[in-house]
Amino acid sequence: MTQVLVFAPHPDDETLGCGGSIAHHTARGRCVNIVFLTSGEQGVADTGPQLAGGLREREAQAAAGKLGVAPGNVHFLRFPDGGLNPMDRAQFLQVLRTVRQLRPEVVYLPHAADASHDHQQAFRLVWRGLEKCASGSYPQAGSRHWVGTVLAYEVWSAIGTPSFLQHLAPVHLDAKRAALSCYSTQVKGVGEADYAGEGGIALTRFRGAMSVGGHCEAFAVPRCPRRARQGVGQWSQRADPPHVRR
């Protein structure tokens, strides 16, 4: 069974960036864990951080269930919202420990240039952990482990040239919609971003329209050695990138 680990800076990023892919994995019996770096406690209008964090964690649990993820496979590290720091030793060690404990074959994380400071810092923090994961360094964080495949998803800004597209079957797109609908605290007012409904599906429709039709999720691929490709399923080789998996 392929072990899949998804890192999200805040609750909802996992669904926006790769919710359909998560549903794709769980439908095939693969074990998916989701790790939320923060609880998004600064992201609910007129609500204090302590209350907001609890609200968003409950939304995240409900959304994960819509994507087929078991309740025990949803984890909250509770780093400060707006305070992700790849040079913070405690944050780095916790990420490293998490990867070594869960021992995934595939890791998802935000792409390095996503238009959110927290998302960029999340990439750097997780990537630092992945760089050290297979080394003999930091034995206090567990035994070494190599992650063969790393896929970086898009949320706030599109990837310029995606290297890989996951085609979404209708049932997996429906699961993504259902998961987005769980994030009621993220329904914004007039003049603010609104992606808790069809807005969160728009980028997948664009990606499909520009490639194979239907809906797709797009990824940069920071790491995917040839020997690891079987870990994420069959990759279709095309004359030109991006690659598309159905």
C-alpha atoms as one frame of an Amber mdcrd trajectory, in Angstrom:
protein
   0.000   0.000   0.000   1.389   3.394  -0.984   1.836   5.732   1.968   0.908
   9.332   1.116   1.580  12.374   3.319   0.064  15.806   2.646   1.424  18.919
   4.360  -0.896  21.942   4.502   0.002  25.382   5.902  -3.629  25.942   6.969
  -6.893  23.984   6.951  -8.371  24.163   3.410  -5.022  24.342   1.563  -4.950
  20.545   1.280  -8.372  20.494  -0.397  -7.745  23.456  -2.677  -4.344  22.210
  -3.782  -4.750  18.450  -3.989  -8.164  17.413  -2.649  -9.049  15.514  -5.802
  -5.705  13.712  -5.718  -6.280  12.758  -2.076  -9.647  11.266  -3.040  -7.935
   9.497  -5.946  -5.462   7.883  -3.536  -7.968   6.863  -0.854 -10.310   5.361
  -3.452  -7.453   3.037  -4.417  -6.881   1.910  -0.860  -3.771   3.987  -0.254
  -3.078   5.289   3.237  -3.217   9.099   3.291  -2.147  11.231   6.261  -2.736
  14.994   6.346  -0.557  17.211   8.527  -1.688  20.789   9.182   1.270  22.970
  10.104  -0.963  25.675  11.601  -4.628  25.643  12.548  -5.352  28.843  10.612
  -6.296  30.570  13.856  -5.775  34.050  12.370  -8.130  33.395   9.480 -11.650
  33.818  10.901 -13.086  37.333  10.966 -14.240  38.682  14.342 -13.116  35.508
  16.123 -10.216  35.156  18.547  -7.343  32.809  17.680  -8.147  30.142  20.274
 -11.765  29.765  19.175 -10.916  30.150  15.492  -8.268  27.436  15.653 -10.723
  24.953  17.101 -13.339  25.827  14.500 -10.929  25.347  11.637  -9.598  22.068
  12.998 -13.138  20.691  13.150 -13.720  21.845   9.576 -10.485  20.136   8.536
 -11.539  16.851  10.129 -14.887  16.983   8.322 -13.235  17.844   4.998 -10.731
  15.015   5.345 -13.599  12.603   5.880 -15.185  13.711   2.591 -11.891  12.863
   0.878 -11.795   9.385   2.429  -9.093  10.080   5.022  -9.486   8.273   8.350
  -9.942  10.521  11.424  -6.783   9.163  13.033  -4.773  10.197   9.974  -5.412
  13.927  10.442  -2.704  15.680  12.470  -2.343  19.234  13.791   1.132  20.532
  14.640  -0.265  23.891  15.797   2.650  26.050  14.714   1.682  29.755  14.864
  -0.439  30.994  11.972   1.757  33.564  10.242   4.821  32.272  12.078   6.095
  29.357  10.017   9.866  29.472  10.046  12.138  26.918   8.362  15.023  28.059
  10.579  13.094  27.424  13.802  14.737  24.313  15.254  11.603  23.116  17.066
   9.437  23.403  13.928  12.075  21.707  11.782  12.522  18.798  14.208   8.762
  18.276  14.489   8.389  18.121  10.697  11.352  15.763  10.434   9.977  13.569
  13.228   6.561  13.461  11.552   7.964  12.299   8.210  10.169   9.676   9.845
   7.281   8.359  11.932   4.748   8.189   9.097   7.341   7.006   6.526   5.533
   8.094   3.334   6.503   7.191  -0.200   4.812  10.316  -1.594   4.702  13.797
  -0.041   2.548  16.742  -1.157   3.366  20.329  -0.128   2.705  23.871  -1.461
   4.839  24.956  -4.394   7.801  27.180  -3.615   6.466  30.358  -5.265   2.832
  30.224  -4.143   1.589  33.760  -3.498   1.335  33.471   0.280   4.179  34.035
   2.712   3.016  31.133   4.890   2.871  28.831   1.866   6.384  29.764   0.790
   7.663  29.240   4.324   5.791  25.929   4.500   7.590  24.732   1.389  10.984
  25.696   2.816  10.233  24.157   6.208   9.007  20.832   4.848  11.707  20.683
   2.173  14.374  21.189   4.821  12.933  18.204   6.685  12.856  16.093   3.536
  16.466  16.969   2.743  17.585  15.634   6.139  15.120  12.779   6.429  17.338
  10.079   4.894  20.536  11.207   6.577  22.014   9.977   9.824  21.577  13.447
  11.310  19.117  14.214  14.109  18.652  10.674  15.477  16.402  12.147  18.175
  13.792  12.644  15.427  13.609   8.940  14.552  15.199   6.530  12.123  16.173
   7.730   8.667  13.700   7.473   5.784  13.888   8.368   2.081  10.855   9.968
   0.416  11.058   9.122  -3.280   8.353  11.390  -4.703   7.524  14.992  -3.791
   4.688  16.857  -5.532   4.099  20.585  -4.989   0.547  21.890  -5.389  -0.871
  25.325  -6.280  -3.334  27.343  -4.177  -2.980  31.125  -4.413  -0.925  31.313
  -7.582  -0.636  28.997 -10.548   2.520  27.030 -11.278   4.135  28.544 -14.365
   4.971  25.254 -16.069   3.457  22.234 -14.309   5.426  19.006 -14.606   2.532
  16.721 -13.695  -1.256  16.785 -13.907  -3.636  14.521 -12.019  -6.802  14.035
 -14.040  -9.821  14.064 -11.691 -12.590  11.552 -12.239 -16.080  12.983 -11.568
 -16.345  11.153  -8.237 -13.062  12.646  -7.044 -14.086  16.133  -8.180 -17.337
  15.696  -6.239 -15.325  14.712  -3.159 -13.238  17.887  -3.532 -16.409  19.991
  -3.770 -17.863  18.300  -0.691 -14.648  18.881   1.253 -14.526  22.565   0.270
 -18.096  22.978   1.493 -16.956  21.985   4.998 -14.940  25.207   5.309 -17.807
  27.535   6.151 -15.546  29.929   8.109 -13.776  30.686   4.836 -16.879  31.992
   3.043 -15.874  35.637   2.652 -17.792  38.859   2.258 -18.027  41.263  -0.639
 -14.630  42.279  -1.978 -12.761  39.295  -0.504 -11.494  36.039  -1.981 -14.199
  33.376  -2.144 -13.039  29.828  -2.791 -15.086  27.675  -0.396 -17.390  26.673
  -3.257 -17.066  26.716  -7.021 -14.280  29.282  -6.787 -12.067  26.531  -5.418
 -12.812  24.362  -8.455 -12.038  26.990 -11.104  -8.316  26.287 -11.388  -8.930
  22.562 -11.924 -11.301  23.394 -14.782  -8.684  25.650 -16.370  -6.019  22.953
 -16.045  -8.319  20.454 -17.707  -9.265  22.842 -20.481  -5.587  23.435 -21.259
  -4.707  19.717 -21.402  -6.960  16.664 -21.617 -10.388  18.133 -20.854 -12.425
  17.763 -17.700 -10.679  18.797 -14.488  -7.064  18.379 -13.394  -4.852  19.313
 -10.471  -1.408  20.607 -11.429   1.905  20.040  -9.677   5.541  20.966  -9.751
   7.743  17.932  -9.101  10.709  18.766  -6.851  11.627  15.074  -6.625  10.627
  11.958  -8.523  13.408   9.464  -9.320  12.490   6.858 -11.887  12.479   4.059
  -9.342   9.832   5.864  -7.286   7.303   6.346 -10.077   5.460   3.127  -9.314
   4.758   4.567  -5.875   2.300   7.097  -7.305   0.803   4.919  -9.997   1.121
   4.874 -13.778   2.583   7.998 -15.358   1.666   8.696 -18.953   4.672   9.776
 -21.007   3.845  12.528 -23.512   5.954  14.188 -26.160   5.887  17.397 -24.109
   5.278  18.161 -20.430   3.197  18.108 -18.412   2.678  14.430 -17.680  -0.910
  13.436 -16.955  -2.055  10.563 -14.777  -5.560   9.196 -15.178
